[in-house]
């Protein structure tokens, strides 16, 4: 870390102590970086996406507030981390997802994913992904009922499935569309890369527009609030590995660009895998972590039973990150 | 004097040293066959029966069993009663026998039963051992039922096969999967510890 070294060796008059970036500042900037993605989700899916996002953010914030109070701690709502969890969770849900399920997901994300481990800074797994994983396992049908993007009247009309009574199953409106990954896996239909990158497809609210997600990530990287090695390692691994398979057999395996811009890979690589608590702390560790996630994504997508594997890949990466740090710890000179 | 102590032995197993919520013993059947209240109840009853009978026999034979081969003797006694239970369940309901599967035979290696034989029945009188087994058996049954009821209600919308909700109930499929067993067990442990802690401090 030459950067840190030059900082410590800087010769100047007092004051010498430099204030680092606080949690609250970083978290607030992550929210800024996600606003364009969320805005595009609302543009593409209309009021449905707006309501789902609002409810998942609300449920995370409320849960955080009450659990803090319950454990006699100062409420940590003001550090924006619960807002991020809520936004990320909302962005991984289908646009016409029943609101009670979204609310339950937010409660599970914060309570199970964050507070049982001890709150912010101690969560082993990305809380938003914990929430989504439980929702995926509990309500597999609702989680894979995708309504298409850019339908008529999306700003004046709200899908009826949103207002399903708690504990009841949603009624399907009739208009559903397969995601590009599901279409590829179950119907062998590929989608054009331009449509994918610009987000003109059906899918979860936030997993559609790759370009905006990259811009948000670039903003955080330029402001040094995110380790660029994580997304680069993940996306690079996926690109190279799927490129190799595409070269071997272009009929069976999709193009690497399709792999990069489809599903939740962009969102996961930029905003979820980069969670500071769940990723390794050294630069080498972070690269290993990214490569592991990238390989898992390709393996699950190409040979797994599910069309999408980003969520499980990142969760497994989170679980391994501590061990990665431990394995690459340098030995002190002179010890065995 | 002896009456109060045997009630103590019973209460101990049911609450203070509950085999599942406090000792966390015999987790394999607790997690595996608690997906419905019926399975949980049947498993709890079967285990309680084996526990009571083996505790009685071990306690009765405690001065005859040589120390060096005691574990083998306990296993032999337990296995006898497990075989009886296995055939009894098969006779009562083949369907139930199917849904409990290998876990009936696995009662043999349930560490709860072995630990009661080793830690209690081999050192105590017949009456005390009976009360101990009754308490532990009831505690195990109670815990299994707690898990099974929650998992069946959330995972299926029913309790003992009776529908509790209107037709379009959305079942939490995860609750009848193995993961749901872990979630439910953790939630019950949390509640149990919270109650005990509050009692201890007040």
Short mmCIF file of C-alpha atoms in Angstrom, two decimals:
data_model
loop_
_atom_site.label_atom_id
_atom_site.label_comp_id
_atom_site.label_asym_id
_atom_site.label_seq_id
_atom_site.Cartn_x
_atom_site.Cartn_y
_atom_site.Cartn_z
CA UNK A 1 0.00 0.00 0.00
CA UNK A 2 2.26 2.86 -1.20
CA UNK A 3 -0.62 5.21 -0.74
CA UNK A 4 -0.90 4.64 2.98
CA UNK A 5 2.87 4.74 3.34
CA UNK A 6 3.17 8.14 1.68
CA UNK A 7 0.42 9.38 3.93
CA UNK A 8 2.17 8.25 7.08
CA UNK A 9 5.50 9.67 5.94
CA UNK A 10 4.11 12.99 4.88
CA UNK A 11 6.11 15.78 6.44
CA UNK A 12 4.11 18.85 7.25
CA UNK A 13 3.15 21.13 10.06
CA UNK A 14 0.34 20.16 12.38
CA UNK A 15 -2.40 18.98 12.36
CA UNK A 16 -1.16 15.53 11.39
CA UNK A 17 -4.28 13.52 12.04
CA UNK A 18 -6.42 13.09 8.95
CA UNK A 19 -10.03 12.13 9.33
CA UNK A 20 -10.89 8.98 7.41
CA UNK A 21 -14.14 8.37 5.60
CA UNK A 22 -16.84 7.49 8.07
CA UNK A 23 -19.34 4.67 7.58
CA UNK A 24 -22.14 7.12 7.10
CA UNK A 25 -20.35 9.01 4.27
CA UNK A 26 -19.49 5.84 2.34
CA UNK A 27 -22.95 4.37 2.77
CA UNK A 28 -24.58 7.60 1.63
CA UNK A 29 -22.46 7.58 -1.52
CA UNK A 30 -23.37 3.96 -2.24
CA UNK A 31 -27.00 5.06 -2.09
CA UNK A 32 -26.21 7.87 -4.56
CA UNK A 33 -24.59 5.34 -6.89
CA UNK A 34 -27.67 3.14 -6.78
CA UNK A 35 -30.21 5.89 -7.38
CA UNK A 36 -29.82 5.83 -11.22
CA UNK A 37 -30.29 2.03 -11.20
CA UNK A 38 -33.41 2.35 -9.05
CA UNK A 39 -34.69 5.22 -11.19
CA UNK A 40 -34.27 3.15 -14.34
CA UNK A 41 -36.10 0.27 -12.64
CA UNK A 42 -39.03 2.59 -11.96
CA UNK A 43 -38.87 3.89 -15.55
CA UNK A 44 -38.89 0.37 -16.97
CA UNK A 45 -41.41 -1.27 -14.66
CA UNK A 46 -43.50 1.70 -13.59
CA UNK A 47 -45.28 2.08 -10.29
CA UNK A 48 -44.85 -1.62 -9.48
CA UNK A 49 -41.09 -1.27 -9.08
CA UNK A 50 -41.46 1.97 -7.13
CA UNK A 51 -43.78 0.37 -4.59
CA UNK A 52 -41.68 -2.79 -4.22
CA UNK A 53 -38.50 -0.74 -3.70
CA UNK A 54 -40.19 1.58 -1.21
CA UNK A 55 -41.61 -1.29 0.83
CA UNK A 56 -38.35 -3.24 0.99
CA UNK A 57 -36.40 -0.13 2.07
CA UNK A 58 -39.08 0.72 4.62
CA UNK A 59 -39.15 -2.77 6.10
CA UNK A 60 -35.34 -2.87 6.45
CA UNK A 61 -35.25 0.55 8.15
CA UNK A 62 -38.11 -0.29 10.51
CA UNK A 63 -36.56 -3.65 11.44
CA UNK A 64 -33.15 -2.06 12.02
CA UNK A 65 -34.67 0.61 14.22
CA UNK A 66 -36.70 -1.75 16.38
CA UNK A 67 -33.94 -4.34 16.75
CA UNK A 68 -31.52 -1.62 17.87
CA UNK A 69 -33.99 -0.43 20.43
CA UNK A 70 -34.75 -3.96 21.54
CA UNK A 71 -31.07 -4.70 22.15
CA UNK A 72 -30.65 -1.39 24.01
CA UNK A 73 -28.34 0.07 21.38
CA UNK A 74 -28.44 3.44 19.76
CA UNK A 75 -30.48 3.28 16.57
CA UNK A 76 -28.14 2.83 13.60
CA UNK A 77 -30.72 3.79 11.00
CA UNK A 78 -28.92 7.08 10.31
CA UNK A 79 -25.82 5.32 8.90
CA UNK A 80 -27.77 4.44 5.73
CA UNK A 81 -26.71 0.76 5.77
CA UNK A 82 -30.29 -0.43 6.24
CA UNK A 83 -31.36 1.74 3.30
CA UNK A 84 -28.72 0.06 1.13
CA UNK A 85 -29.83 -3.40 2.21
CA UNK A 86 -33.44 -2.48 1.44
CA UNK A 87 -32.58 -1.01 -1.95
CA UNK A 88 -30.44 -4.01 -2.92
CA UNK A 89 -33.13 -6.44 -1.80
CA UNK A 90 -35.80 -4.52 -3.71
CA UNK A 91 -33.64 -4.46 -6.82
CA UNK A 92 -33.36 -8.26 -6.79
CA UNK A 93 -37.12 -8.85 -6.57
CA UNK A 94 -39.48 -9.28 -9.52
CA UNK A 95 -41.43 -6.07 -10.26
CA UNK A 96 -44.87 -7.44 -9.45
CA UNK A 97 -43.79 -9.18 -6.25
CA UNK A 98 -46.44 -9.26 -3.46
CA UNK A 99 -45.67 -6.50 -0.99
CA UNK A 100 -46.10 -8.63 2.11
CA UNK A 101 -43.39 -10.96 0.84
CA UNK A 102 -41.10 -8.02 0.12
CA UNK A 103 -41.72 -6.76 3.65
CA UNK A 104 -41.01 -10.21 5.11
CA UNK A 105 -37.82 -10.33 3.04
CA UNK A 106 -36.65 -7.03 4.52
CA UNK A 107 -37.31 -8.22 8.06
CA UNK A 108 -35.46 -11.49 7.40
CA UNK A 109 -32.54 -9.67 5.74
CA UNK A 110 -31.93 -7.39 8.71
CA UNK A 111 -32.91 -9.72 11.55
CA UNK A 112 -31.39 -12.96 10.28
CA UNK A 113 -28.67 -11.62 7.98
CA UNK A 114 -27.40 -8.79 10.14
CA UNK A 115 -28.54 -8.71 13.76
CA UNK A 116 -28.10 -12.37 14.66
CA UNK A 117 -24.43 -11.89 13.76
CA UNK A 118 -24.14 -8.71 15.82
CA UNK A 119 -25.15 -5.86 13.55
CA UNK A 120 -23.21 -3.75 11.06
CA UNK A 121 -19.60 -4.82 10.69
CA UNK A 122 -20.19 -8.36 11.92
CA UNK A 123 -22.50 -9.76 9.27
CA UNK A 124 -20.82 -12.73 7.59
CA UNK A 125 -23.16 -12.65 4.62
CA UNK A 126 -24.59 -9.80 2.61
CA UNK A 127 -27.91 -9.17 4.41
CA UNK A 128 -29.85 -8.36 1.23
CA UNK A 129 -28.78 -11.68 -0.29
CA UNK A 130 -29.74 -13.56 2.88
CA UNK A 131 -33.20 -12.03 2.60
CA UNK A 132 -33.43 -12.92 -1.05
CA UNK A 133 -32.16 -16.46 -0.52
CA UNK A 134 -34.85 -17.14 2.09
CA UNK A 135 -37.53 -15.62 -0.16
CA UNK A 136 -36.30 -17.72 -3.07
CA UNK A 137 -36.48 -20.88 -0.98
CA UNK A 138 -39.83 -20.00 0.58
CA UNK A 139 -41.74 -18.63 -2.41
CA UNK A 140 -40.11 -20.06 -5.54
CA UNK A 141 -43.14 -19.40 -7.72
CA UNK A 142 -43.64 -15.76 -6.80
CA UNK A 143 -39.90 -15.15 -7.09
CA UNK A 144 -39.83 -16.31 -10.68
CA UNK A 145 -43.01 -14.66 -11.95
CA UNK A 146 -41.56 -11.87 -14.08
CA UNK A 147 -43.70 -9.20 -15.65
CA UNK A 148 -42.25 -7.72 -18.83
CA UNK A 149 -40.67 -4.25 -18.93
CA UNK A 150 -42.14 -1.22 -20.74
CA UNK A 151 -45.76 -2.35 -20.74
CA UNK A 152 -48.51 0.13 -21.55
CA UNK A 153 -49.92 2.09 -18.63
CA UNK A 154 -47.17 1.14 -16.22
CA UNK A 155 -47.27 4.59 -14.60
CA UNK A 156 -51.00 4.68 -14.04
CA UNK A 157 -51.75 1.09 -13.18
CA UNK A 158 -50.43 -1.09 -10.36
CA UNK A 159 -50.33 -4.86 -10.67
CA UNK A 160 -52.98 -6.50 -8.47
CA UNK A 161 -50.55 -9.15 -7.29
CA UNK A 162 -48.75 -6.46 -5.26
CA UNK A 163 -51.64 -6.12 -2.87
CA UNK A 164 -52.04 -9.79 -2.06
CA UNK A 165 -53.17 -10.19 1.54
CA UNK A 166 -50.44 -11.38 3.92
CA UNK A 167 -49.89 -15.16 3.84
CA UNK A 168 -51.98 -15.51 0.65
CA UNK A 169 -50.70 -16.49 -2.79
CA UNK A 170 -50.68 -13.86 -5.50
CA UNK A 171 -52.97 -14.12 -8.48
CA UNK A 172 -51.05 -13.84 -11.72
CA UNK A 173 -52.15 -10.97 -14.00
CA UNK A 174 -51.66 -13.02 -17.10
CA UNK A 175 -48.73 -11.09 -18.53
CA UNK A 176 -45.46 -12.76 -17.68
CA UNK A 177 -42.20 -12.95 -19.55
CA UNK A 178 -39.20 -15.24 -19.18
CA UNK A 179 -35.90 -13.64 -18.25
CA UNK A 180 -33.09 -13.95 -20.82
CA UNK A 181 -31.31 -16.53 -18.65
CA UNK A 182 -34.44 -18.63 -18.16
CA UNK A 183 -35.21 -18.36 -21.87
CA UNK A 184 -31.71 -19.60 -22.66
CA UNK A 185 -31.79 -22.42 -20.14
CA UNK A 186 -35.29 -23.76 -20.69
CA UNK A 187 -36.13 -22.69 -24.25
CA UNK A 188 -32.68 -22.28 -25.83
CA UNK A 189 -33.50 -18.74 -27.02
CA UNK A 190 -30.76 -16.14 -26.83
CA UNK A 191 -31.28 -12.39 -26.38
CA UNK A 192 -29.33 -9.63 -28.13
CA UNK A 193 -26.49 -8.02 -26.18
CA UNK A 194 -27.60 -4.42 -26.85
CA UNK A 195 -31.03 -5.09 -25.39
CA UNK A 196 -29.37 -6.67 -22.36
CA UNK A 197 -26.91 -3.85 -21.74
CA UNK A 198 -29.59 -1.19 -22.00
CA UNK A 199 -32.03 -3.17 -19.91
CA UNK A 200 -34.83 -3.57 -22.45
CA UNK A 201 -35.74 -6.99 -21.05
CA UNK A 202 -37.78 -8.59 -18.32
CA UNK A 203 -36.18 -9.54 -15.05
CA UNK A 204 -35.83 -8.39 -11.46
CA UNK A 205 -36.37 -4.67 -10.96
CA UNK A 206 -32.70 -3.77 -10.82
CA UNK A 207 -30.92 -6.45 -12.73
CA UNK A 208 -31.71 -5.10 -16.15
CA UNK A 209 -29.68 -2.03 -17.05
CA UNK A 210 -26.01 -3.01 -17.01
CA UNK A 211 -24.71 0.34 -18.24
CA UNK A 212 -26.18 2.34 -15.36
CA UNK A 213 -24.87 -0.19 -12.83
CA UNK A 214 -21.37 0.15 -14.29
CA UNK A 215 -21.63 3.95 -14.07
CA UNK A 216 -22.68 3.72 -10.42
CA UNK A 217 -19.77 1.39 -9.74
CA UNK A 218 -17.33 3.72 -11.51
CA UNK A 219 -18.49 6.61 -9.34
CA UNK A 220 -17.71 4.63 -6.19
CA UNK A 221 -14.37 3.45 -7.56
CA UNK A 222 -13.31 7.00 -8.48
CA UNK A 223 -14.24 8.20 -5.01
CA UNK A 224 -12.24 5.26 -3.59
CA UNK A 225 -15.21 3.88 -1.71
CA UNK A 226 -15.09 0.49 -3.33
CA UNK A 227 -12.31 -1.95 -4.10
CA UNK A 228 -12.24 -2.08 -7.93
CA UNK A 229 -10.50 -5.44 -7.85
CA UNK A 230 -13.68 -7.25 -6.78
CA UNK A 231 -15.93 -6.40 -9.75
CA UNK A 232 -12.99 -6.61 -12.16
CA UNK A 233 -12.02 -10.07 -10.88
CA UNK A 234 -15.60 -11.37 -10.97
CA UNK A 235 -16.52 -9.96 -14.38
CA UNK A 236 -13.11 -10.84 -15.85
CA UNK A 237 -13.37 -14.44 -14.66
CA UNK A 238 -16.89 -14.81 -16.02
CA UNK A 239 -15.86 -13.25 -19.35
CA UNK A 240 -12.77 -15.40 -19.84
CA UNK A 241 -14.31 -18.66 -18.64
CA UNK A 242 -17.55 -18.33 -20.59
CA UNK A 243 -15.52 -17.08 -23.60
CA UNK A 244 -13.52 -20.31 -23.53
CA UNK A 245 -16.65 -22.43 -23.44
CA UNK A 246 -18.20 -20.35 -26.21
CA UNK A 247 -15.11 -20.95 -28.38
CA UNK A 248 -15.30 -24.68 -27.75
CA UNK A 249 -18.99 -25.01 -28.56
CA UNK A 250 -20.85 -21.84 -29.66
CA UNK A 251 -24.12 -23.74 -30.11
CA UNK A 252 -24.52 -24.85 -26.50
CA UNK A 253 -22.74 -22.08 -24.59
CA UNK A 254 -23.82 -18.41 -24.77
CA UNK A 255 -21.48 -15.57 -25.73
CA UNK A 256 -19.42 -13.98 -22.96
CA UNK A 257 -21.18 -10.64 -23.47
CA UNK A 258 -24.52 -12.33 -22.87
CA UNK A 259 -23.15 -13.81 -19.66
CA UNK A 260 -21.90 -10.42 -18.46
CA UNK A 261 -25.06 -8.43 -19.07
CA UNK A 262 -27.76 -10.98 -18.24
CA UNK A 263 -29.27 -11.69 -14.86
CA UNK A 264 -28.01 -10.18 -11.65
CA UNK A 265 -24.30 -10.44 -12.40
CA UNK A 266 -23.64 -6.71 -12.83
CA UNK A 267 -25.64 -5.71 -9.77
CA UNK A 268 -24.09 -8.51 -7.72
CA UNK A 269 -20.52 -7.82 -8.79
CA UNK A 270 -20.76 -4.05 -8.30
CA UNK A 271 -22.90 -3.64 -5.21
CA UNK A 272 -23.23 -6.95 -3.38
CA UNK A 273 -19.90 -8.75 -3.61
CA UNK A 274 -18.17 -5.46 -2.73
CA UNK A 275 -19.80 -5.36 0.71
CA UNK A 276 -16.84 -4.39 2.89
CA UNK A 277 -17.74 -6.73 5.74
CA UNK A 278 -18.26 -9.85 3.67
CA UNK A 279 -15.18 -9.60 1.46
CA UNK A 280 -11.50 -10.30 2.25
CA UNK A 281 -9.34 -7.40 3.43
CA UNK A 282 -6.14 -7.76 1.39
CA UNK A 283 -5.81 -6.99 -2.32
CA UNK A 284 -4.67 -10.52 -3.13
CA UNK A 285 -7.48 -11.98 -1.04
CA UNK A 286 -10.00 -9.85 -2.86
CA UNK A 287 -8.76 -11.12 -6.23
CA UNK A 288 -9.06 -14.75 -5.13
CA UNK A 289 -12.53 -14.00 -3.78
CA UNK A 290 -13.59 -12.44 -7.10
CA UNK A 291 -12.26 -15.34 -9.14
CA UNK A 292 -14.04 -17.88 -6.89
CA UNK A 293 -17.34 -16.02 -7.30
CA UNK A 294 -16.84 -15.72 -11.08
CA UNK A 295 -16.15 -19.44 -11.48
CA UNK A 296 -19.18 -20.33 -9.33
CA UNK A 297 -21.44 -18.05 -11.38
CA UNK A 298 -20.38 -19.71 -14.64
CA UNK A 299 -20.63 -23.22 -13.19
CA UNK A 300 -24.11 -22.68 -11.73
CA UNK A 301 -25.43 -20.94 -14.84
CA UNK A 302 -24.10 -23.47 -17.34
CA UNK A 303 -24.60 -26.73 -15.46
CA UNK A 304 -26.75 -25.99 -12.42
CA UNK A 305 -30.47 -26.57 -12.06
CA UNK A 306 -31.23 -22.87 -11.64
CA UNK A 307 -30.96 -20.34 -14.47
CA UNK A 308 -29.19 -17.80 -12.24
CA UNK A 309 -26.41 -18.40 -9.73
CA UNK A 310 -25.05 -14.99 -8.75
CA UNK A 311 -26.82 -14.98 -5.39
CA UNK A 312 -25.47 -18.33 -4.25
CA UNK A 313 -22.04 -17.61 -5.71
CA UNK A 314 -21.72 -14.41 -3.66
CA UNK A 315 -23.06 -16.05 -0.51
CA UNK A 316 -20.49 -18.86 -0.85
CA UNK A 317 -17.83 -16.22 -1.53
CA UNK A 318 -18.85 -14.40 1.66
CA UNK A 319 -18.56 -17.64 3.61
CA UNK A 320 -15.07 -18.27 2.22
CA UNK A 321 -13.69 -14.74 2.57
CA UNK A 322 -12.50 -15.22 6.13
CA UNK A 323 -10.68 -18.40 5.15
CA UNK A 324 -9.12 -16.68 2.14
CA UNK A 325 -7.70 -14.01 4.45
CA UNK A 326 -6.42 -16.69 6.77
CA UNK A 327 -4.77 -18.74 4.00
CA UNK A 328 -2.82 -15.91 2.41
CA UNK A 329 -1.64 -14.38 5.66
CA UNK A 330 2.12 -13.83 5.26
CA UNK A 331 4.36 -15.69 7.67
CA UNK A 332 6.44 -13.56 10.00
CA UNK A 333 10.14 -13.87 9.16
CA UNK A 334 11.95 -16.35 11.38
CA UNK A 335 8.93 -18.36 12.48
CA UNK A 336 8.18 -21.87 11.34
CA UNK B 1 -38.94 -36.46 50.46
CA UNK B 2 -38.73 -39.05 47.73
CA UNK B 3 -41.97 -37.75 46.15
CA UNK B 4 -40.58 -34.25 45.75
CA UNK B 5 -37.33 -35.49 44.28
CA UNK B 6 -39.07 -37.59 41.66
CA UNK B 7 -41.24 -34.64 40.63
CA UNK B 8 -38.01 -32.69 40.39
CA UNK B 9 -36.59 -35.35 38.07
CA UNK B 10 -39.66 -35.01 35.89
CA UNK B 11 -39.65 -31.18 35.74
CA UNK B 12 -35.91 -31.23 35.09
CA UNK B 13 -36.35 -33.12 31.83
CA UNK B 14 -39.38 -31.20 30.73
CA UNK B 15 -37.99 -27.72 31.22
CA UNK B 16 -34.77 -27.02 33.10
CA UNK B 17 -32.66 -29.58 31.25
CA UNK B 18 -34.90 -30.00 28.22
CA UNK B 19 -33.09 -32.45 25.92
CA UNK B 20 -33.59 -30.34 22.80
CA UNK B 21 -33.74 -26.74 23.95
CA UNK B 22 -31.10 -26.90 26.68
CA UNK B 23 -28.94 -29.99 26.14
CA UNK B 24 -29.29 -29.87 22.32
CA UNK B 25 -29.15 -33.67 22.12
CA UNK B 26 -30.55 -35.96 19.44
CA UNK B 27 -30.59 -33.26 16.77
CA UNK B 28 -30.81 -35.68 13.85
CA UNK B 29 -34.47 -36.70 14.31
CA UNK B 30 -35.35 -33.23 15.64
CA UNK B 31 -34.33 -31.60 12.38
CA UNK B 32 -35.23 -34.40 10.00
CA UNK B 33 -38.71 -35.58 10.95
CA UNK B 34 -40.23 -32.42 12.39
CA UNK B 35 -41.68 -31.31 9.05
CA UNK B 36 -45.24 -32.04 10.16
CA UNK B 37 -46.84 -32.08 13.61
CA UNK B 38 -47.95 -35.67 13.11
CA UNK B 39 -44.47 -36.95 12.25
CA UNK B 40 -43.02 -34.98 15.14
CA UNK B 41 -45.53 -36.40 17.59
CA UNK B 42 -45.02 -39.98 16.40
CA UNK B 43 -41.25 -39.62 16.55
CA UNK B 44 -41.46 -38.07 20.02
CA UNK B 45 -43.70 -40.85 21.31
CA UNK B 46 -41.49 -43.57 19.83
CA UNK B 47 -38.37 -42.04 21.34
CA UNK B 48 -40.06 -41.51 24.71
CA UNK B 49 -41.18 -45.15 24.77
CA UNK B 50 -37.70 -46.46 24.01
CA UNK B 51 -36.21 -44.06 26.56
CA UNK B 52 -38.55 -45.12 29.34
CA UNK B 53 -38.17 -48.85 28.72
CA UNK B 54 -34.41 -48.76 28.33
CA UNK B 55 -33.97 -46.54 31.39
CA UNK B 56 -36.03 -48.99 33.44
CA UNK B 57 -34.12 -52.03 32.26
CA UNK B 58 -30.70 -50.41 32.58
CA UNK B 59 -31.55 -49.23 36.07
CA UNK B 60 -32.85 -52.68 37.05
CA UNK B 61 -29.74 -54.42 35.71
CA UNK B 62 -27.25 -51.78 36.86
CA UNK B 63 -25.55 -54.03 39.41
CA UNK B 64 -25.23 -56.92 36.93
CA UNK B 65 -23.75 -55.10 33.97
CA UNK B 66 -19.92 -55.24 34.00
CA UNK B 67 -18.39 -51.78 33.76
CA UNK B 68 -16.13 -52.67 30.81
CA UNK B 69 -18.94 -53.70 28.46
CA UNK B 70 -21.68 -51.39 29.69
CA UNK B 71 -22.05 -49.34 26.49
CA UNK B 72 -22.51 -52.51 24.44
CA UNK B 73 -25.13 -53.71 26.91
CA UNK B 74 -26.99 -50.38 26.77
CA UNK B 75 -27.02 -50.48 22.97
CA UNK B 76 -28.34 -54.04 23.05
CA UNK B 77 -31.16 -53.04 25.41
CA UNK B 78 -32.01 -49.93 23.41
CA UNK B 79 -31.92 -51.81 20.11
CA UNK B 80 -34.38 -54.38 21.46
CA UNK B 81 -36.95 -51.72 22.24
CA UNK B 82 -36.31 -49.90 18.98
CA UNK B 83 -37.07 -53.11 17.11
CA UNK B 84 -40.31 -53.48 19.07
CA UNK B 85 -41.23 -49.86 18.25
CA UNK B 86 -40.33 -50.35 14.60
CA UNK B 87 -42.70 -53.29 14.24
CA UNK B 88 -45.40 -51.62 16.31
CA UNK B 89 -45.43 -48.52 14.08
CA UNK B 90 -45.46 -50.73 11.00
CA UNK B 91 -48.49 -52.54 12.40
CA UNK B 92 -50.34 -49.34 13.28
CA UNK B 93 -49.73 -47.37 10.09
CA UNK B 94 -47.56 -48.30 7.13
CA UNK B 95 -47.85 -44.73 5.87
CA UNK B 96 -46.42 -43.29 9.06
CA UNK B 97 -43.67 -45.89 8.99
CA UNK B 98 -42.78 -44.76 5.48
CA UNK B 99 -42.68 -41.06 6.34
CA UNK B 100 -40.49 -41.62 9.39
CA UNK B 101 -38.25 -43.89 7.32
CA UNK B 102 -34.82 -44.75 8.60
CA UNK B 103 -35.19 -42.45 11.58
CA UNK B 104 -37.06 -45.11 13.55
CA UNK B 105 -34.07 -47.46 13.43
CA UNK B 106 -31.81 -44.51 14.13
CA UNK B 107 -33.41 -44.08 17.57
CA UNK B 108 -30.79 -46.68 18.60
CA UNK B 109 -28.04 -44.12 18.25
CA UNK B 110 -30.02 -41.18 19.63
CA UNK B 111 -27.52 -39.72 22.07
CA UNK B 112 -30.31 -38.61 24.39
CA UNK B 113 -31.23 -42.20 25.20
CA UNK B 114 -27.64 -43.36 25.56
CA UNK B 115 -26.75 -40.37 27.71
CA UNK B 116 -29.68 -40.99 30.09
CA UNK B 117 -28.69 -44.64 30.40
CA UNK B 118 -25.05 -43.79 31.06
CA UNK B 119 -25.47 -40.65 33.14
CA UNK B 120 -28.61 -41.42 35.11
CA UNK B 121 -30.18 -44.88 34.95
CA UNK B 122 -26.93 -46.75 35.63
CA UNK B 123 -26.49 -44.81 38.89
CA UNK B 124 -30.03 -44.37 40.22
CA UNK B 125 -32.94 -46.42 41.54
CA UNK B 126 -35.74 -47.79 39.42
CA UNK B 127 -38.29 -45.15 40.50
CA UNK B 128 -35.99 -42.22 39.93
CA UNK B 129 -34.90 -43.58 36.57
CA UNK B 130 -38.53 -43.93 35.54
CA UNK B 131 -39.29 -40.32 36.48
CA UNK B 132 -36.14 -39.16 34.72
CA UNK B 133 -37.09 -41.01 31.54
CA UNK B 134 -40.67 -39.74 31.72
CA UNK B 135 -39.44 -36.16 32.08
CA UNK B 136 -36.84 -36.39 29.35
CA UNK B 137 -39.25 -38.21 27.05
CA UNK B 138 -41.95 -35.61 27.65
CA UNK B 139 -39.41 -32.81 27.11
CA UNK B 140 -38.27 -34.35 23.83
CA UNK B 141 -41.87 -34.84 22.71
CA UNK B 142 -42.74 -31.25 23.65
CA UNK B 143 -39.76 -29.84 21.76
CA UNK B 144 -40.41 -31.95 18.66
CA UNK B 145 -44.05 -30.91 18.68
CA UNK B 146 -43.07 -27.20 18.98
CA UNK B 147 -40.91 -27.54 15.87
CA UNK B 148 -43.31 -29.72 13.94
CA UNK B 149 -46.32 -27.48 14.58
CA UNK B 150 -44.54 -24.29 13.45
CA UNK B 151 -43.10 -25.97 10.37
CA UNK B 152 -46.41 -27.52 9.35
CA UNK B 153 -48.42 -24.33 9.92
CA UNK B 154 -46.03 -22.12 7.92
CA UNK B 155 -44.90 -24.68 5.39
CA UNK B 156 -48.25 -26.20 4.58
CA UNK B 157 -50.95 -24.06 6.19
CA UNK B 158 -52.23 -27.04 8.14
CA UNK B 159 -51.98 -28.59 11.60
CA UNK B 160 -52.38 -32.38 11.84
CA UNK B 161 -53.59 -32.22 8.24
CA UNK B 162 -56.43 -29.78 8.99
CA UNK B 163 -56.38 -26.61 6.92
CA UNK B 164 -56.01 -23.50 9.08
CA UNK B 165 -56.18 -20.90 6.33
CA UNK B 166 -58.32 -20.15 3.27
CA UNK B 167 -57.50 -22.06 0.11
CA UNK B 168 -55.08 -19.60 -1.45
CA UNK B 169 -52.63 -19.71 1.46
CA UNK B 170 -49.07 -19.22 0.26
CA UNK B 171 -46.94 -21.90 1.90
CA UNK B 172 -43.39 -21.08 2.94
CA UNK B 173 -41.84 -24.00 1.10
CA UNK B 174 -38.52 -23.45 2.84
CA UNK B 175 -40.09 -24.45 6.17
CA UNK B 176 -40.66 -28.07 5.14
CA UNK B 177 -37.19 -28.26 3.60
CA UNK B 178 -34.21 -29.13 5.83
CA UNK B 179 -33.25 -25.43 6.06
CA UNK B 180 -36.61 -24.71 7.69
CA UNK B 181 -35.75 -27.20 10.45
CA UNK B 182 -32.64 -25.22 11.31
CA UNK B 183 -34.48 -21.87 11.22
CA UNK B 184 -37.27 -23.14 13.46
CA UNK B 185 -34.90 -24.80 15.92
CA UNK B 186 -32.87 -21.58 16.16
CA UNK B 187 -36.01 -19.51 16.73
CA UNK B 188 -37.22 -21.83 19.50
CA UNK B 189 -33.78 -21.84 21.14
CA UNK B 190 -33.86 -18.04 21.06
CA UNK B 191 -37.28 -17.92 22.70
CA UNK B 192 -36.37 -20.57 25.27
CA UNK B 193 -33.14 -18.84 26.26
CA UNK B 194 -34.87 -15.46 26.43
CA UNK B 195 -37.50 -16.86 28.81
CA UNK B 196 -34.91 -18.57 31.00
CA UNK B 197 -32.70 -15.50 31.09
CA UNK B 198 -35.57 -13.25 32.08
CA UNK B 199 -36.52 -15.69 34.86
CA UNK B 200 -32.95 -15.89 36.08
CA UNK B 201 -32.48 -12.14 36.31
CA UNK B 202 -35.84 -11.26 37.87
#
